[in-house]
Structures are given as structure tokens and as C-alpha cells.
CSV table of C-alpha atoms in Angstrom, one decimal:
chain,number,residue,atom,x,y,z
X,703,MET,CA,-25.3,9.3,-18.1
X,704,GLU,CA,-25.7,5.6,-17.2
X,705,SER,CA,-22.1,4.9,-18.2
X,706,LYS,CA,-20.9,7.8,-16.0
X,707,LYS,CA,-22.9,6.4,-13.0
X,708,LYS,CA,-21.6,2.9,-13.6
X,709,THR,CA,-17.9,4.0,-13.6
X,710,PRO,CA,-17.9,5.2,-10.0
X,711,ILE,CA,-19.7,2.1,-8.8
X,712,PHE,CA,-17.2,-0.1,-10.6
X,713,LEU,CA,-14.3,1.9,-9.1
X,714,HIS,CA,-15.8,1.5,-5.6
X,715,ILE,CA,-16.2,-2.2,-6.0
X,716,LEU,CA,-12.6,-2.5,-7.4
X,717,PHE,CA,-11.2,-0.5,-4.4
X,718,ILE,CA,-13.2,-2.5,-1.9
X,719,LEU,CA,-11.8,-5.7,-3.4
X,720,ILE,CA,-8.3,-4.3,-3.2
X,721,ALA,CA,-8.8,-3.3,0.4
X,722,LEU,CA,-10.2,-6.7,1.3
X,723,SER,CA,-7.2,-8.4,-0.4
X,724,THR,CA,-4.9,-6.5,2.0
X,725,ILE,CA,-7.1,-6.7,5.2
X,726,LEU,CA,-8.1,-10.3,5.0
X,727,PRO,CA,-4.6,-11.8,5.1
X,728,LEU,CA,-3.8,-9.7,8.2
X,729,LEU,CA,-7.1,-10.8,9.8
X,730,LEU,CA,-6.2,-14.4,9.0
X,731,VAL,CA,-2.8,-14.0,10.7
X,732,ILE,CA,-4.5,-12.6,13.8
X,733,ILE,CA,-7.1,-15.4,13.9
X,734,VAL,CA,-4.5,-18.2,13.4
X,735,SER,CA,-2.4,-16.7,16.2
X,736,ILE,CA,-5.2,-17.3,18.7
X,737,THR,CA,-6.2,-20.7,17.3
X,738,ASP,CA,-5.4,-24.0,19.0
X,739,GLU,CA,-2.3,-25.6,17.5
X,740,HIS,CA,-3.9,-29.1,17.2
X,741,THR,CA,-6.8,-27.5,15.4
X,742,ILE,CA,-4.5,-26.0,12.8
X,743,GLN,CA,-2.7,-29.3,12.3
X,744,VAL,CA,-6.0,-31.1,11.7
X,745,ASN,CA,-8.1,-28.5,9.8
X,746,GLY,CA,-5.5,-26.1,8.5
X,747,TYR,CA,-5.9,-22.3,8.6
X,748,SER,CA,-9.5,-21.0,8.9
X,749,PHE,CA,-11.2,-17.7,9.6
X,750,PHE,CA,-13.6,-19.6,11.9
X,751,PRO,CA,-11.4,-21.8,14.2
X,752,GLU,CA,-13.1,-24.6,16.2
X,753,LYS,CA,-11.0,-23.8,19.3
X,754,ILE,CA,-9.5,-20.6,20.6
X,755,SER,CA,-6.2,-20.7,22.4
X,756,PHE,CA,-3.8,-18.0,23.5
X,757,GLU,CA,-1.0,-20.5,24.1
X,758,ALA,CA,1.2,-19.0,21.4
X,759,TYR,CA,1.2,-15.6,23.1
X,760,ARG,CA,1.7,-17.2,26.5
X,761,TYR,CA,4.7,-19.1,25.1
X,762,LEU,CA,6.0,-15.9,23.4
X,763,PHE,CA,5.8,-13.9,26.6
X,764,LEU,CA,7.2,-16.6,29.0
X,765,ASP,CA,10.1,-14.2,29.6
X,766,SER,CA,8.1,-11.0,29.3
X,767,GLY,CA,11.0,-8.9,30.5
X,768,THR,CA,13.2,-9.9,27.6
X,769,VAL,CA,10.3,-9.2,25.1
X,770,LEU,CA,9.6,-5.8,26.7
X,771,ARG,CA,13.3,-4.9,26.7
X,772,ALA,CA,13.5,-5.8,23.0
X,773,TYR,CA,10.5,-3.6,22.4
X,774,GLY,CA,12.2,-0.8,24.1
X,775,VAL,CA,15.4,-1.2,22.0
X,776,SER,CA,13.4,-1.3,18.8
X,777,ILE,CA,11.3,1.8,19.8
X,778,TYR,CA,14.4,3.7,20.8
X,779,VAL,CA,16.3,2.8,17.7
X,780,THR,CA,13.3,3.6,15.4
X,781,ILE,CA,12.7,7.0,17.0
X,782,VAL,CA,16.4,8.1,17.1
X,783,GLY,CA,17.2,6.6,13.7
X,784,THR,CA,14.1,8.2,12.0
X,785,VAL,CA,14.7,11.7,13.5
X,786,VAL,CA,18.5,11.7,12.9
X,787,GLY,CA,18.1,10.1,9.4
X,788,LEU,CA,15.5,12.7,8.4
X,789,LEU,CA,17.7,15.6,9.5
X,790,MET,CA,20.7,14.2,7.7
X,791,CYS,CA,18.7,13.5,4.5
X,792,ALA,CA,17.3,17.0,4.5
X,793,LEU,CA,20.7,18.6,5.2
X,794,LEU,CA,22.2,16.8,2.2
X,795,ALA,CA,19.2,17.1,-0.1
X,796,TYR,CA,18.7,20.9,0.4
X,797,PRO,CA,22.2,22.0,-0.9
X,798,ILE,CA,22.0,19.8,-4.0
X,799,SER,CA,18.5,21.1,-4.7
X,800,ARG,CA,19.9,24.7,-5.0
X,801,ARG,CA,21.0,25.7,-8.5
X,802,ASP,CA,23.2,28.4,-7.0
X,803,PHE,CA,25.3,25.8,-5.1
X,804,PRO,CA,28.4,25.3,-7.3
X,805,ALA,CA,28.9,21.5,-6.7
X,806,HIS,CA,25.2,20.5,-6.6
X,807,ASN,CA,25.5,18.3,-9.7
X,808,LYS,CA,28.7,16.5,-8.6
X,809,LEU,CA,27.3,15.9,-5.1
X,810,ALA,CA,24.0,14.6,-6.6
X,811,PHE,CA,26.0,12.2,-8.8
X,812,TYR,CA,28.0,11.0,-5.8
X,813,VAL,CA,24.7,10.3,-3.9
X,814,PHE,CA,23.4,8.4,-7.0
X,815,PHE,CA,26.7,6.5,-7.3
X,816,THR,CA,26.3,5.1,-3.8
X,817,MET,CA,23.0,3.5,-4.9
X,818,LEU,CA,24.7,1.5,-7.6
X,819,PHE,CA,27.9,0.3,-5.9
X,820,ASN,CA,29.1,-0.6,-2.4
X,821,GLY,CA,32.2,-2.0,-0.8
X,822,GLY,CA,30.7,-5.4,0.2
X,823,LEU,CA,29.9,-7.0,3.5
X,824,VAL,CA,33.4,-7.6,4.8
X,825,PRO,CA,34.8,-4.0,4.4
X,826,TRP,CA,31.4,-2.7,5.6
X,827,TYR,CA,31.7,-4.8,8.8
X,828,LEU,CA,35.4,-4.0,9.4
X,829,VAL,CA,34.8,-0.2,9.1
X,830,PHE,CA,32.0,-0.2,11.6
X,831,THR,CA,33.5,-2.5,14.1
X,832,LYS,CA,37.3,-1.9,13.9
X,833,ILE,CA,37.4,1.8,13.0
X,834,LEU,CA,34.1,3.2,14.3
X,835,HIS,CA,33.8,0.7,17.2
X,836,MET,CA,30.1,0.0,17.0
X,837,LYS,CA,30.2,-3.6,18.0
X,838,ASP,CA,27.7,-4.2,20.8
X,839,SER,CA,26.4,-0.7,20.6
X,840,LEU,CA,23.0,0.7,19.8
X,841,TRP,CA,24.7,2.9,17.2
X,842,GLY,CA,25.4,-0.3,15.4
X,843,LEU,CA,21.6,-0.7,15.0
X,844,ILE,CA,21.1,2.9,13.8
X,845,ILE,CA,24.0,3.9,11.5
X,846,PRO,CA,25.1,1.0,9.3
X,847,GLY,CA,23.1,0.7,6.1
X,848,LEU,CA,20.1,2.6,7.4
X,849,LEU,CA,20.9,6.1,8.5
X,850,LEU,CA,21.5,7.7,5.1
X,851,ASN,CA,19.8,6.4,2.0
X,852,GLY,CA,20.6,7.8,-1.4
X,853,PHE,CA,17.1,7.1,-2.7
X,854,TYR,CA,15.6,9.1,0.1
X,855,VAL,CA,18.0,12.0,-0.5
X,856,LEU,CA,17.1,12.2,-4.2
X,857,ILE,CA,13.4,12.1,-3.4
X,858,MET,CA,13.8,14.9,-0.9
X,859,ARG,CA,16.0,16.9,-3.3
X,860,THR,CA,13.4,16.7,-6.0
X,861,PHE,CA,10.7,17.9,-3.6
X,862,PHE,CA,12.8,20.8,-2.5
X,863,SER,CA,13.7,21.9,-6.1
X,864,THR,CA,10.1,21.6,-7.4
X,865,SER,CA,7.9,22.5,-4.4
X,866,ILE,CA,9.8,25.2,-2.5
X,867,PRO,CA,9.3,28.5,-4.4
X,868,THR,CA,12.5,30.3,-5.1
X,869,PRO,CA,11.0,33.8,-4.5
X,870,ILE,CA,10.4,32.8,-0.9
X,871,ILE,CA,14.1,32.0,-0.4
X,872,GLU,CA,15.1,35.2,-2.1
X,873,SER,CA,12.7,37.3,0.0
X,874,ALA,CA,14.2,35.7,3.1
X,875,TYR,CA,17.7,36.7,2.0
X,876,MET,CA,16.5,40.3,1.4
X,877,ASP,CA,15.1,40.3,4.9
X,878,GLY,CA,18.5,39.3,6.3
X,879,ALA,CA,17.8,35.6,7.0
X,880,GLY,CA,20.8,33.2,6.9
X,881,GLU,CA,21.0,29.8,5.4
X,882,PHE,CA,20.3,27.9,8.6
X,883,ARG,CA,17.3,30.1,9.4
X,884,ILE,CA,15.9,29.7,5.9
X,885,PHE,CA,16.4,25.9,6.1
X,886,PHE,CA,14.9,25.3,9.5
X,887,GLN,CA,12.1,28.0,9.6
X,888,ILE,CA,11.0,28.0,6.0
X,889,VAL,CA,12.1,25.0,4.0
X,890,LEU,CA,11.4,22.3,6.6
X,891,ARG,CA,8.0,23.9,7.5
X,892,LEU,CA,6.9,23.7,3.8
X,893,SER,CA,8.2,20.1,3.4
X,894,SER,CA,5.9,18.2,5.8
X,895,PRO,CA,4.6,15.9,3.0
X,896,VAL,CA,8.0,14.6,1.9
X,897,LEU,CA,9.3,14.5,5.5
X,898,ALA,CA,6.3,12.4,6.6
X,899,THR,CA,6.8,10.1,3.6
X,900,ILE,CA,10.5,9.6,4.1
X,901,GLY,CA,9.9,9.4,7.9
X,902,LEU,CA,7.5,6.5,7.3
X,903,PHE,CA,10.1,4.7,5.1
X,904,TYR,CA,12.7,5.2,7.9
X,905,THR,CA,10.2,4.0,10.6
X,906,ILE,CA,9.4,0.8,8.7
X,907,GLY,CA,13.1,0.2,7.8
X,908,TYR,CA,14.3,0.5,11.4
X,909,TRP,CA,11.4,-1.4,12.9
X,910,ASN,CA,11.8,-4.4,10.6
X,911,ASP,CA,15.6,-4.5,10.7
X,912,TRP,CA,17.1,-7.6,12.2
X,913,PHE,CA,20.3,-7.9,10.1
X,914,ASN,CA,22.3,-5.3,12.1
X,915,SER,CA,21.5,-7.1,15.3
X,916,LEU,CA,22.8,-10.3,13.7
X,917,VAL,CA,26.0,-8.7,12.5
X,918,TYR,CA,26.9,-6.3,15.2
X,919,LEU,CA,25.5,-7.6,18.5
X,920,SER,CA,26.5,-10.4,20.8
X,921,ASN,CA,24.9,-8.9,23.9
X,922,PRO,CA,21.3,-10.3,24.2
X,923,LYS,CA,20.2,-7.1,26.2
X,924,LEU,CA,20.6,-5.1,23.0
X,925,TYR,CA,18.7,-7.3,20.6
X,926,SER,CA,16.0,-5.7,18.6
X,927,LEU,CA,12.5,-7.1,18.7
X,928,GLN,CA,12.6,-8.5,15.2
X,929,TYR,CA,15.9,-10.3,15.8
X,930,MET,CA,14.7,-11.7,19.1
X,931,LEU,CA,11.5,-13.0,17.6
X,932,ASN,CA,13.5,-14.6,14.8
X,933,ARG,CA,15.8,-16.3,17.3
X,934,ILE,CA,12.8,-17.7,19.2
X,935,LEU,CA,11.4,-19.1,16.0
X,936,LEU,CA,14.7,-20.7,15.0
X,937,ASN,CA,15.1,-22.2,18.5
X,938,ILE,CA,11.7,-23.8,18.3
X,939,GLN,CA,12.4,-25.3,14.9
X,940,PHE,CA,15.7,-26.6,16.0
X,941,LEU,CA,14.3,-28.2,19.1
X,942,VAL,CA,11.4,-29.8,17.2
X,943,GLN,CA,13.7,-31.2,14.5
X,944,ASN,CA,16.5,-32.4,16.6
X,945,THR,CA,14.8,-33.9,19.7
X,946,ARG,CA,15.8,-37.6,20.0
X,947,ASN,CA,14.1,-38.6,23.2
X,948,ASN,CA,10.5,-40.0,22.7
X,949,HIS,CA,8.9,-38.2,25.6
X,950,ALA,CA,10.7,-35.0,24.8
X,951,ALA,CA,9.7,-35.4,21.2
X,952,GLU,CA,6.0,-35.6,22.2
X,953,GLN,CA,6.3,-32.4,24.3
X,954,MET,CA,8.1,-30.6,21.4
X,955,SER,CA,5.4,-31.7,18.9
X,956,ALA,CA,2.8,-30.1,21.2
X,957,MET,CA,4.6,-26.8,21.0
X,958,PRO,CA,2.6,-24.1,19.2
X,959,THR,CA,5.0,-23.7,16.2
X,960,GLU,CA,2.5,-22.4,13.6
X,961,THR,CA,0.6,-20.2,16.0
X,962,VAL,CA,3.8,-18.8,17.5
X,963,ARG,CA,4.8,-17.8,14.0
X,964,MET,CA,1.6,-15.9,13.5
X,965,ALA,CA,1.8,-14.4,17.0
X,966,MET,CA,5.3,-13.1,16.2
X,967,ALA,CA,3.9,-11.4,13.1
X,968,VAL,CA,1.2,-9.8,15.1
X,969,VAL,CA,3.5,-8.6,17.8
X,970,GLY,CA,6.0,-7.3,15.3
X,971,VAL,CA,3.7,-5.5,13.0
X,972,GLY,CA,1.4,-3.9,15.6
X,973,PRO,CA,3.2,-0.6,16.2
X,974,ILE,CA,3.6,0.0,12.5
X,975,ILE,CA,-0.1,-0.4,11.9
X,976,LEU,CA,-0.8,2.1,14.7
X,977,ALA,CA,1.8,4.6,13.3
X,978,TYR,CA,0.7,4.5,9.7
X,979,PRO,CA,-2.6,6.5,10.0
X,980,PHE,CA,-0.5,9.5,11.3
X,981,PHE,CA,1.5,9.5,8.0
X,982,GLN,CA,-1.4,8.7,5.7
X,983,ASN,CA,-2.5,12.3,5.0
X,984,TYR,CA,1.0,13.2,3.7
X,985,PHE,CA,2.1,9.9,2.2
X,986,VAL,CA,0.7,9.9,-1.3
X,987,LYS,CA,1.3,13.7,-1.8
X,988,GLY,CA,4.9,13.6,-0.6
X,989,LEU,CA,5.8,10.5,-2.6
X,990,THR,CA,4.3,11.7,-5.9
X,991,VAL,CA,5.4,15.3,-5.7
X,992,GLY,CA,8.9,14.3,-4.7
X,993,ALA,CA,9.3,11.8,-7.5
X,994,VAL,CA,7.6,13.3,-10.6
X,995,LYS,CA,10.6,15.3,-11.8
X,996,GLY,CA,14.3,14.3,-11.6
């Protein structure tokens, strides 16, 4: 009996330590972002800073219109990309999950093949810019490399084949329902765990993406938040390292380089932290049920 009581206590302590190991670094980033730059240079990072300063956020939002516009671009791209990507994944995963679909094995292999090989960066760029004309377009942030992921399709296919009872589909056929009605009114409604899981993957992928902005955009008004923050950081580092004038060098050395870096992390990760609790109830169930069997 004593050993049985000790086991839950040990597990509680273990999970508390794991939770702290994930929460404390985030808390440190937030604290450092509101710490005075000179204090960090003298004392290093600390959970209890000697002097509080919001200079990093003030510097980051000097041009608040640009930051808010980048926020809007990232929010729009994330929402549209997640919704369209989920729909396309489901529309591809459902047919290859059906044993009565003649080409389901060949199509599943084709999806798997795309996970192993790709055409490379140059053909990838030429197709989307010269043929599909996505240069300086928001579609250039949504479609290339992000919209349809073979791994997500296979997870969703496995969920459909293992968690959607076949008798329900057969009963719907007997009642006169067509394929589209079965898919949208029955299959999708029973697939909320895997949809929420893949939706979270899509949300994180689109929100954190900066590479498509680097490759496809030259118009600053279309920059995503992550790419804009990355450019700000690179500009600060360039100015600090290449300033020759002594007076200017003193001013550059006073710039909040370390605190700006942390403030950028806080600004960039904030919406994802707020969105995660809405997916949490379905996340573990959808991921495990959809990935147990192949």
C-alpha cells in the first residue's frame, strides 16, 4: 500500500519538474525583455532584475503601424492557410482511407513519396514565381511548402481508417446520402480530435514561417511578423558591428540588443500561447489515435 501511495506522489513531482522546465525559460524570456540593457550587460540574465525597463518594446514599436500590419498579415495567412490546408488534407486523406477506393494504395504511396524527395529550391522557386505567379502575393506565403503536407495527410488517413466506423458510412449510403454529404456531415464531425491536432500543426507552421517571405516577397507591406522581426534584429546587429563613428558607436552600444531579442520572442510567441489551450483537449487524443496504426 505504501509503495502504491508513493508512486502517484513521485509522478506528481516528476510532472511538476517537467512543467517548470518548460515554464521557467519562457518566464525568463519575459523578464529579460523588460530588464534594463545595461543591467543585463553587467549582471547577465536574472529572474530578479535590478532595474525594469520597457525600452526594448518602445524600440520595437517605434513604427507601430508596420508591426501591426505585419501582425495582420501573419494572422490572415495563418487563418486562411490553416482552414484551406485542413480542408485539402481531409479531402485527400479520406479517399485513400477507403478500402473500396481502387487507387487508394497508389495514391497513399504517392503522398509518402513526396515526403522523401523534392525537386530542390531552384525548381521550387521557378514554379511558384514564373508559372504560378506568386511573387509579391499573399498566396506566396500560404501555398509553397506549407499548404499540403504528406505527413499530415497520412496521420489524417490513419485516423479516418481506424476511428470512423464503416457501418456508419454504409448506413448513410442506404439512406441515400452521397459522398460529399457523408464526408462533410458525418466524417468531419467525427474527426474533431485529428482536425484540431493537424490544425495546431498548421497554425504553428504558418505563424512561425519567415522563409516564404524571404524568398517570395520584396514588398515590405506584405512581410509576415516573423520575417519583419528577423529583419529588425539583423539591422540592429549590422549597425552595432559596422558603426565607425565614435559618437554613433556609443549610441549604438546603448541600443537594447539583448532585450529586443527577448521582446521579439515574446511578441512572436504570444498568439500561439493564447491559441494552444483551445486545442489542448483534442491534441493528445488526435495525435495518438491518428498515429497508432499505419
